[in-house]
Coordinates of C-alpha atoms and ligand atoms in Angstrom, one line a residue:
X1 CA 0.0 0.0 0.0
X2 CA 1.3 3.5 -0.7
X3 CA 2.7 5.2 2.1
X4 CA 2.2 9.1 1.8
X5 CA 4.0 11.7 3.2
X6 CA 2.7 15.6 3.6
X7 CA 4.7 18.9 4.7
X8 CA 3.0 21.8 5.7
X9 CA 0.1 21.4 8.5
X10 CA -1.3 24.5 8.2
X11 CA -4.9 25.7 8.0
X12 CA -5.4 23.3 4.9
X13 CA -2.5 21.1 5.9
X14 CA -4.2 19.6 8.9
X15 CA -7.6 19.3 7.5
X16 CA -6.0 17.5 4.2
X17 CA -3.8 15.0 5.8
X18 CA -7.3 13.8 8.6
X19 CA -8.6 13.2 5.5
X20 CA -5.6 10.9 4.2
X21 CA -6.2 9.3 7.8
X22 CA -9.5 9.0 8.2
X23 CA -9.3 7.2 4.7
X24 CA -6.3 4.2 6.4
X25 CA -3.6 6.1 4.9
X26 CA -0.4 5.6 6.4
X27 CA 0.7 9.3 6.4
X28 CA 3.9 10.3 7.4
X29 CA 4.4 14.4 8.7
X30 CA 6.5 17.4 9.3
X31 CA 5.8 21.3 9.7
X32 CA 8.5 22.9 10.7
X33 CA 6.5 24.7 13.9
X34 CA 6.4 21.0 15.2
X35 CA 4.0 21.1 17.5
X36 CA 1.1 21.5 15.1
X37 CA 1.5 17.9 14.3
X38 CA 0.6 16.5 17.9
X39 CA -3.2 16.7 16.7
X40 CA -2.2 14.3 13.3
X41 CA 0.6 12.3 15.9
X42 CA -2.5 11.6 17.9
X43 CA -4.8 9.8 14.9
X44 CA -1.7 8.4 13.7
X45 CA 0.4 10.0 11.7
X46 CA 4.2 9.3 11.8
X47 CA 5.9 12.6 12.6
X48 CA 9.3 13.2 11.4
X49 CA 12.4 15.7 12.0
X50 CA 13.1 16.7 8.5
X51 CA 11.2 17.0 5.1
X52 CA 14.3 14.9 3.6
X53 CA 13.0 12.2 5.8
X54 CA 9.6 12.0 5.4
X55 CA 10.3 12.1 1.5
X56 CA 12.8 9.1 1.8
X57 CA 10.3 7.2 4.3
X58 CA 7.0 8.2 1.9
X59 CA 5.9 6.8 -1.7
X60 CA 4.5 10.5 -3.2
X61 CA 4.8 13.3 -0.8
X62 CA 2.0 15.9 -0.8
X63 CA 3.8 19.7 0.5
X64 CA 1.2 22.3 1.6
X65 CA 3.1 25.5 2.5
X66 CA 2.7 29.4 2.4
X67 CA 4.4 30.8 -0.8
X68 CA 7.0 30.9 -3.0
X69 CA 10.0 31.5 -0.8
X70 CA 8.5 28.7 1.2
X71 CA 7.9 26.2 -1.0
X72 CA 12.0 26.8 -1.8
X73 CA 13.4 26.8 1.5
X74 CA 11.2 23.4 2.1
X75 CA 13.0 21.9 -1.5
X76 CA 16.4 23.3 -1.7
X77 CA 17.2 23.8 2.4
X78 CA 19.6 21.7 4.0
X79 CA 17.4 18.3 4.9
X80 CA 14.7 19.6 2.6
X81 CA 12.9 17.7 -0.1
X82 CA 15.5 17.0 -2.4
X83 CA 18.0 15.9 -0.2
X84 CA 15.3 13.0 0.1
X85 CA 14.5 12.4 -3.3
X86 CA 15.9 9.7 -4.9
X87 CA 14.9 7.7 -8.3
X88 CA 11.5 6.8 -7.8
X89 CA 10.0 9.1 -5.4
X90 CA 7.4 11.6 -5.9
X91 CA 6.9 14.9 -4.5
X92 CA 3.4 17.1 -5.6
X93 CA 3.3 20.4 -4.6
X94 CA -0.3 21.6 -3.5
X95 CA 1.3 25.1 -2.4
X96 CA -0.1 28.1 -4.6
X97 CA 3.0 29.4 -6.3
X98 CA 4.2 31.2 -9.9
X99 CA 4.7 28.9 -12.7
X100 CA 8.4 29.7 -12.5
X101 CA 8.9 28.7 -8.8
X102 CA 7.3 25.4 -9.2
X103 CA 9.4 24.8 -13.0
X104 CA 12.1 25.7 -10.8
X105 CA 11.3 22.9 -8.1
X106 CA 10.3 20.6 -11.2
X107 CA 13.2 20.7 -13.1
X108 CA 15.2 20.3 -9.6
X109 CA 13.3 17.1 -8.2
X110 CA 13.6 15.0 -11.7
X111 CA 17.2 15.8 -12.1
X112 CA 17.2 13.4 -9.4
X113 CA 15.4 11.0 -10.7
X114 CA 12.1 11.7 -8.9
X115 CA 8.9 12.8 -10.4
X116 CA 7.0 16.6 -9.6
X117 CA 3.4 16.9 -10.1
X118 CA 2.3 20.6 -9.3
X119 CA -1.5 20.5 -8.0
X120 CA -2.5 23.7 -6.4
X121 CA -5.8 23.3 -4.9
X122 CA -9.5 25.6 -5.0
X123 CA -11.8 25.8 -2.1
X124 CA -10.6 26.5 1.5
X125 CA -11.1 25.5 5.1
X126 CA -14.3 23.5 4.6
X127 CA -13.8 22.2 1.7
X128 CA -10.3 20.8 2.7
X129 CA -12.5 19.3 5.9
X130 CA -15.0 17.9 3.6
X131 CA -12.8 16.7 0.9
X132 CA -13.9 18.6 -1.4
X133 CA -10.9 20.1 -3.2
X134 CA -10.6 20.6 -6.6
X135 CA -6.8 20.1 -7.5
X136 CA -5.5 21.9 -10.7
X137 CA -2.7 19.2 -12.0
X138 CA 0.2 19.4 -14.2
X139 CA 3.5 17.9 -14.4
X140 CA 4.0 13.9 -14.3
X141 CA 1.4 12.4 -15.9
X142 CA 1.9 9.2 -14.3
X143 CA 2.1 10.3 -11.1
X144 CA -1.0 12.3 -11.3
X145 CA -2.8 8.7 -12.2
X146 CA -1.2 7.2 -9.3
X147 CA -1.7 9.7 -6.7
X148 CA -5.7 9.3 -7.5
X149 CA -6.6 7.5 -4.5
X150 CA -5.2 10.2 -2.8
X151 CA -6.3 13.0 -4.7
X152 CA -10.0 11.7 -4.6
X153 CA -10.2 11.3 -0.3
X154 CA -8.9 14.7 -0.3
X155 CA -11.2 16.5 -2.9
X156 CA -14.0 15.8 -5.4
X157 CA -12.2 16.7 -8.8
X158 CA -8.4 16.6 -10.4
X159 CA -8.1 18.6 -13.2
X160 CA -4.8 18.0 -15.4
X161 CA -3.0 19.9 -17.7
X162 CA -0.4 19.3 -19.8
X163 CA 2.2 21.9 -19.6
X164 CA 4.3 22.6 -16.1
X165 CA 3.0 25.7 -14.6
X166 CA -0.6 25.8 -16.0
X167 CA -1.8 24.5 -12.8
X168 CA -0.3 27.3 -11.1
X169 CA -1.3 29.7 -13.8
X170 CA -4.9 28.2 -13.2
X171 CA -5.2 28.3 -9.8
X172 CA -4.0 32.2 -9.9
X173 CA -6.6 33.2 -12.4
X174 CA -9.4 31.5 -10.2
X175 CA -8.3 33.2 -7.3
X176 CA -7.8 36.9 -8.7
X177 CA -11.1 36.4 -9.9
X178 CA -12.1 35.3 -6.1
X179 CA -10.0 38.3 -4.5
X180 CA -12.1 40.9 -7.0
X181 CA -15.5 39.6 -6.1
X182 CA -14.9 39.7 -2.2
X183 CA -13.9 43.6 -2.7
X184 CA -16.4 44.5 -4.8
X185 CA -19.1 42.3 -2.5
X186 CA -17.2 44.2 0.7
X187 CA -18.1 47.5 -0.7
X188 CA -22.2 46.5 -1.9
X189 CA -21.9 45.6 2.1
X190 CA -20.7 48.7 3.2
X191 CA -22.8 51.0 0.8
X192 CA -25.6 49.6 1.8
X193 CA -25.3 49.6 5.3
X194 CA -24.4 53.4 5.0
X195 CA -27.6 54.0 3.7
X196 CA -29.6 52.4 6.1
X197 CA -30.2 48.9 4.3
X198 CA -30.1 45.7 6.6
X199 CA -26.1 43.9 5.1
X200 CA -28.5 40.3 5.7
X201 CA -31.0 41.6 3.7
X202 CA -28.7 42.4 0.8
X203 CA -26.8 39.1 1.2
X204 CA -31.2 37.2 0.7
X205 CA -31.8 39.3 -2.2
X206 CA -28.5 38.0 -3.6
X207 CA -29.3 34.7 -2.8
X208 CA -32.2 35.1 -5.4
X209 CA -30.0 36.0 -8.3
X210 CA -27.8 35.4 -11.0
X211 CA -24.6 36.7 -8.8
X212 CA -25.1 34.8 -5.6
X213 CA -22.5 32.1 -5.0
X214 CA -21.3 30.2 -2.0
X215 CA -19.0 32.4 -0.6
X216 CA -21.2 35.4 -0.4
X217 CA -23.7 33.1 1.4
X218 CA -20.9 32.3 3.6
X219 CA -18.7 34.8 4.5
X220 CA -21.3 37.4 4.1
X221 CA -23.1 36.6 7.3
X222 CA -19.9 36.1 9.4
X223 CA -18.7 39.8 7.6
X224 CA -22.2 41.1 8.7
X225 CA -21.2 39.8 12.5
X226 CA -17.8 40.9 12.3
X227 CA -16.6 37.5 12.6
X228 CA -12.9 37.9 10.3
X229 CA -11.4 34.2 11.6
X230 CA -9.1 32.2 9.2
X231 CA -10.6 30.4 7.0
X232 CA -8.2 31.7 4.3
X233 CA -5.8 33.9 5.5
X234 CA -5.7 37.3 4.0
X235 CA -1.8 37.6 3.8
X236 CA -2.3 34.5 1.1
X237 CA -5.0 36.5 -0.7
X238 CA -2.5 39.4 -1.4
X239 CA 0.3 37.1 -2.1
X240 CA -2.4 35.2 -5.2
X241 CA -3.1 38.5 -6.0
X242 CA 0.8 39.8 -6.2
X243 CA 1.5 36.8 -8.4
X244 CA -1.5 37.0 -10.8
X245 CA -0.4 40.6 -11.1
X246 CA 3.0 39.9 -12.2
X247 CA 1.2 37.1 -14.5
X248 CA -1.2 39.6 -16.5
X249 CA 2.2 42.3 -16.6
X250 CA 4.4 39.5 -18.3
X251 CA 1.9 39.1 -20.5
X252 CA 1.3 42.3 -21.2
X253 CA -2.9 41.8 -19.8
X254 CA -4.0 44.8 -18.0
X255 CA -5.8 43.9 -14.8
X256 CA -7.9 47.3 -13.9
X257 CA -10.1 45.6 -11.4
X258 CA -7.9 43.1 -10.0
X259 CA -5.3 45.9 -9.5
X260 CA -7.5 48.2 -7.3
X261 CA -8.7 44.9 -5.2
X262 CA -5.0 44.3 -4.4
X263 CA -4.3 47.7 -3.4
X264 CA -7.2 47.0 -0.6
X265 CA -5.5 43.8 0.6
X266 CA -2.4 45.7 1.1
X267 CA -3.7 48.3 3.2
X268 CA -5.6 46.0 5.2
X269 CA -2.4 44.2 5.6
X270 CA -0.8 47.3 6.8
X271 CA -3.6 47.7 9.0
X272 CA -3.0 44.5 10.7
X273 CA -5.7 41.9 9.3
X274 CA -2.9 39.8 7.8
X275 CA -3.8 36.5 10.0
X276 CA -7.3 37.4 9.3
X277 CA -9.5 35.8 6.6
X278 CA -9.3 37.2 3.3
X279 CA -12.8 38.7 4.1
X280 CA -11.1 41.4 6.5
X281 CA -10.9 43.6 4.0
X282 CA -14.2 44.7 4.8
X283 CA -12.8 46.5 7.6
X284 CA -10.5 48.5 5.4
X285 CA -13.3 49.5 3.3
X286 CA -16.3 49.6 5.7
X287 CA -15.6 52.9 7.7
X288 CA -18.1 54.4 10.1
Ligands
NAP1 P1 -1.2 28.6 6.8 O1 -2.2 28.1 7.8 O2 -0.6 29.9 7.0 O3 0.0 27.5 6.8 C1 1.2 27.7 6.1 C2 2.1 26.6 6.2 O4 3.4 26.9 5.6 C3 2.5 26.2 7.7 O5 2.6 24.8 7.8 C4 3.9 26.9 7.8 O6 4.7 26.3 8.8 C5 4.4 26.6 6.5 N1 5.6 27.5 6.1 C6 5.6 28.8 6.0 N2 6.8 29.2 5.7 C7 7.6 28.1 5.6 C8 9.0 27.9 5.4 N3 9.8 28.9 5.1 N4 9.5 26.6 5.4 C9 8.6 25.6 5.7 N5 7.3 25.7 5.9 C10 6.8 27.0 5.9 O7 -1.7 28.6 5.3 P2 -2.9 27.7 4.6 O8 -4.1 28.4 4.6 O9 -2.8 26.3 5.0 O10 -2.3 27.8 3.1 C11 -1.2 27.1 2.6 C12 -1.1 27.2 1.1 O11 -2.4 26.9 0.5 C13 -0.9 28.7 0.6 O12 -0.1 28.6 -0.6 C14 -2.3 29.2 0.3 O13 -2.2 30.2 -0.7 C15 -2.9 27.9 -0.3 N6 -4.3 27.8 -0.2 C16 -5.0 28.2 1.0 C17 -6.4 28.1 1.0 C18 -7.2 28.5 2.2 O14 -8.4 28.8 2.1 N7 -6.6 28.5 3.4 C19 -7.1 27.7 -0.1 C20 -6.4 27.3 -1.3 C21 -5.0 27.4 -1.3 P3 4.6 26.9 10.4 O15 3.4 26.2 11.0 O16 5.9 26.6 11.0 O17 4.4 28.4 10.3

């Protein structure tokens, strides 16, 4: 049976590797805070010291961290990833990166033999609880078929795509998209509450229309209550936005709305709501 490995138990980290578990996986762990694996330790994961080892002790290991410059440091550090990869093992990088980090990381694991699938993931918290990821594939063909079983306890669909960075490119253009709409719902929010409008009552005549989508149904309540706790943290949002940015400037696409959205994320990350959920930028538009 295929022994997995996953690095990174973060918000989605946690929720994607109880999943594995819950499923008889044998999962083996690191984070390199690592204490947030005592929860995973405890339903039986197998913690280990390094990311090499948990690459040279795993079959395909799954890595789930913060950003570019993480998703490095966890390959090319000293007893990172590659130091564990040897002919035959498979690393897939969940992480939302640029295409040229994960190339990079590519181009690095199979010169040692190994095999890289890039699989950024849409959907958040709950779905990561519910398994009901969608994972946005390129790379290793072969190794996308053969992380299946894992790839369906953790979510409900694997896209693939041929071409090494199109996953990331992808995931970036789904979430610039999702990083506009929560501004633009933040301000319908705000206006209407300055004119005396009831925000639940806006979110129910949404419901009713061609516009309403899950995450206005729910994050607008939780907005509406002042309730900003992690579900995505809103550091990441500006970081997918950053990196979508750069993607539309390299090729030479000008991104009017998703521009302005960005410029919101950063004030509210000057502001403080970096650990918050994406939706805190509510509070730097909504001012009394
Ligand atoms: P998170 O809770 O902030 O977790 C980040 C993880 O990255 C932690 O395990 C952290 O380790 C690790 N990390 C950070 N810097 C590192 C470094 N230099 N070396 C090694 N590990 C490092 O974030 P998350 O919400 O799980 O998101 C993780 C990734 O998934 C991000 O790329 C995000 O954009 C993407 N994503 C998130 C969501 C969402 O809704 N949350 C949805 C889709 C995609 P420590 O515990 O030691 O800090």
């Amino acid at each position: 049976m295929t022994t997995y490995g996953f690095l990174g138990i973060g918000i989605m980290g946690k929720a994607m590797v109880e999943n594995l578990l819950k499923a008889r996986f044998s999962v083996n762990v690191w984070n390199r805070t690592g204490s947030r694996c005592a929860p995973l330790v405890g339903q039986g994961a197998v913690q280990y010291q390094t990311p090499a080892e948990v690459v040279a002790t795993s079959d395909i290991t799954f890595a789930m961290v913060s950003d570019p410059a993480a998703a490095e440091a966890l390959c090319f550090d000293a007893g990172g990833v590659l130091a564990g990869i040897t002919a035959g093992k498979s690393y897939v990088d969940v992480s939302t990166v640029d295409p040229e980090t994960s190339a990079k990381i590519a181009k690095a694991i199979q010169d040692k033999g190994g095999r890289f699938l890039e699989a950024p993931v849409s959907g958040s918290k709950k779905p990561a609880e519910d398994g009901t990821l969608v994972f946005l594939c390129s790379g290793d063909k072969a190794l996308f078929d053969d992380a299946q079983p894992a790839l369906d306890v953790m979510g409900k669909k694997s896209f693939y795509f041929d071409q090494i960075g199109q996953g990331a490119q992808m995931k970036l253009v789904i979430n610039m998209i999702m990083g506009s709409m929560m501004t633009a719902f933040g301000e319908g929010l705000a206006l209407g509450d300055k004119v005396g409008l009831e925000m639940g009552d806006i979110i129910d005549v949404l419901a009713q229309g061609a516009i309403n989508n899950p995450m206005f149904q729910l994050k607008g309540p939780q907005m509406a209550n002042g309730n900003f706790s992690p579900a995505f943290p809103l550091k990441h949002m500006q970081k997918d936005m950053r990196l979508a940015l750069l993607l539309g400037d390299e090729h030479d696409q000008p991104l009017f709305t998703a521009s302005a959205a960005n410029s919101i994320y950063i004030k509210a990350r000057q502001e403080g709501y970096a650990e918050d959920d994406f939706s805190a930028s509510f509070k730097v538009i909504k001012k009394d």
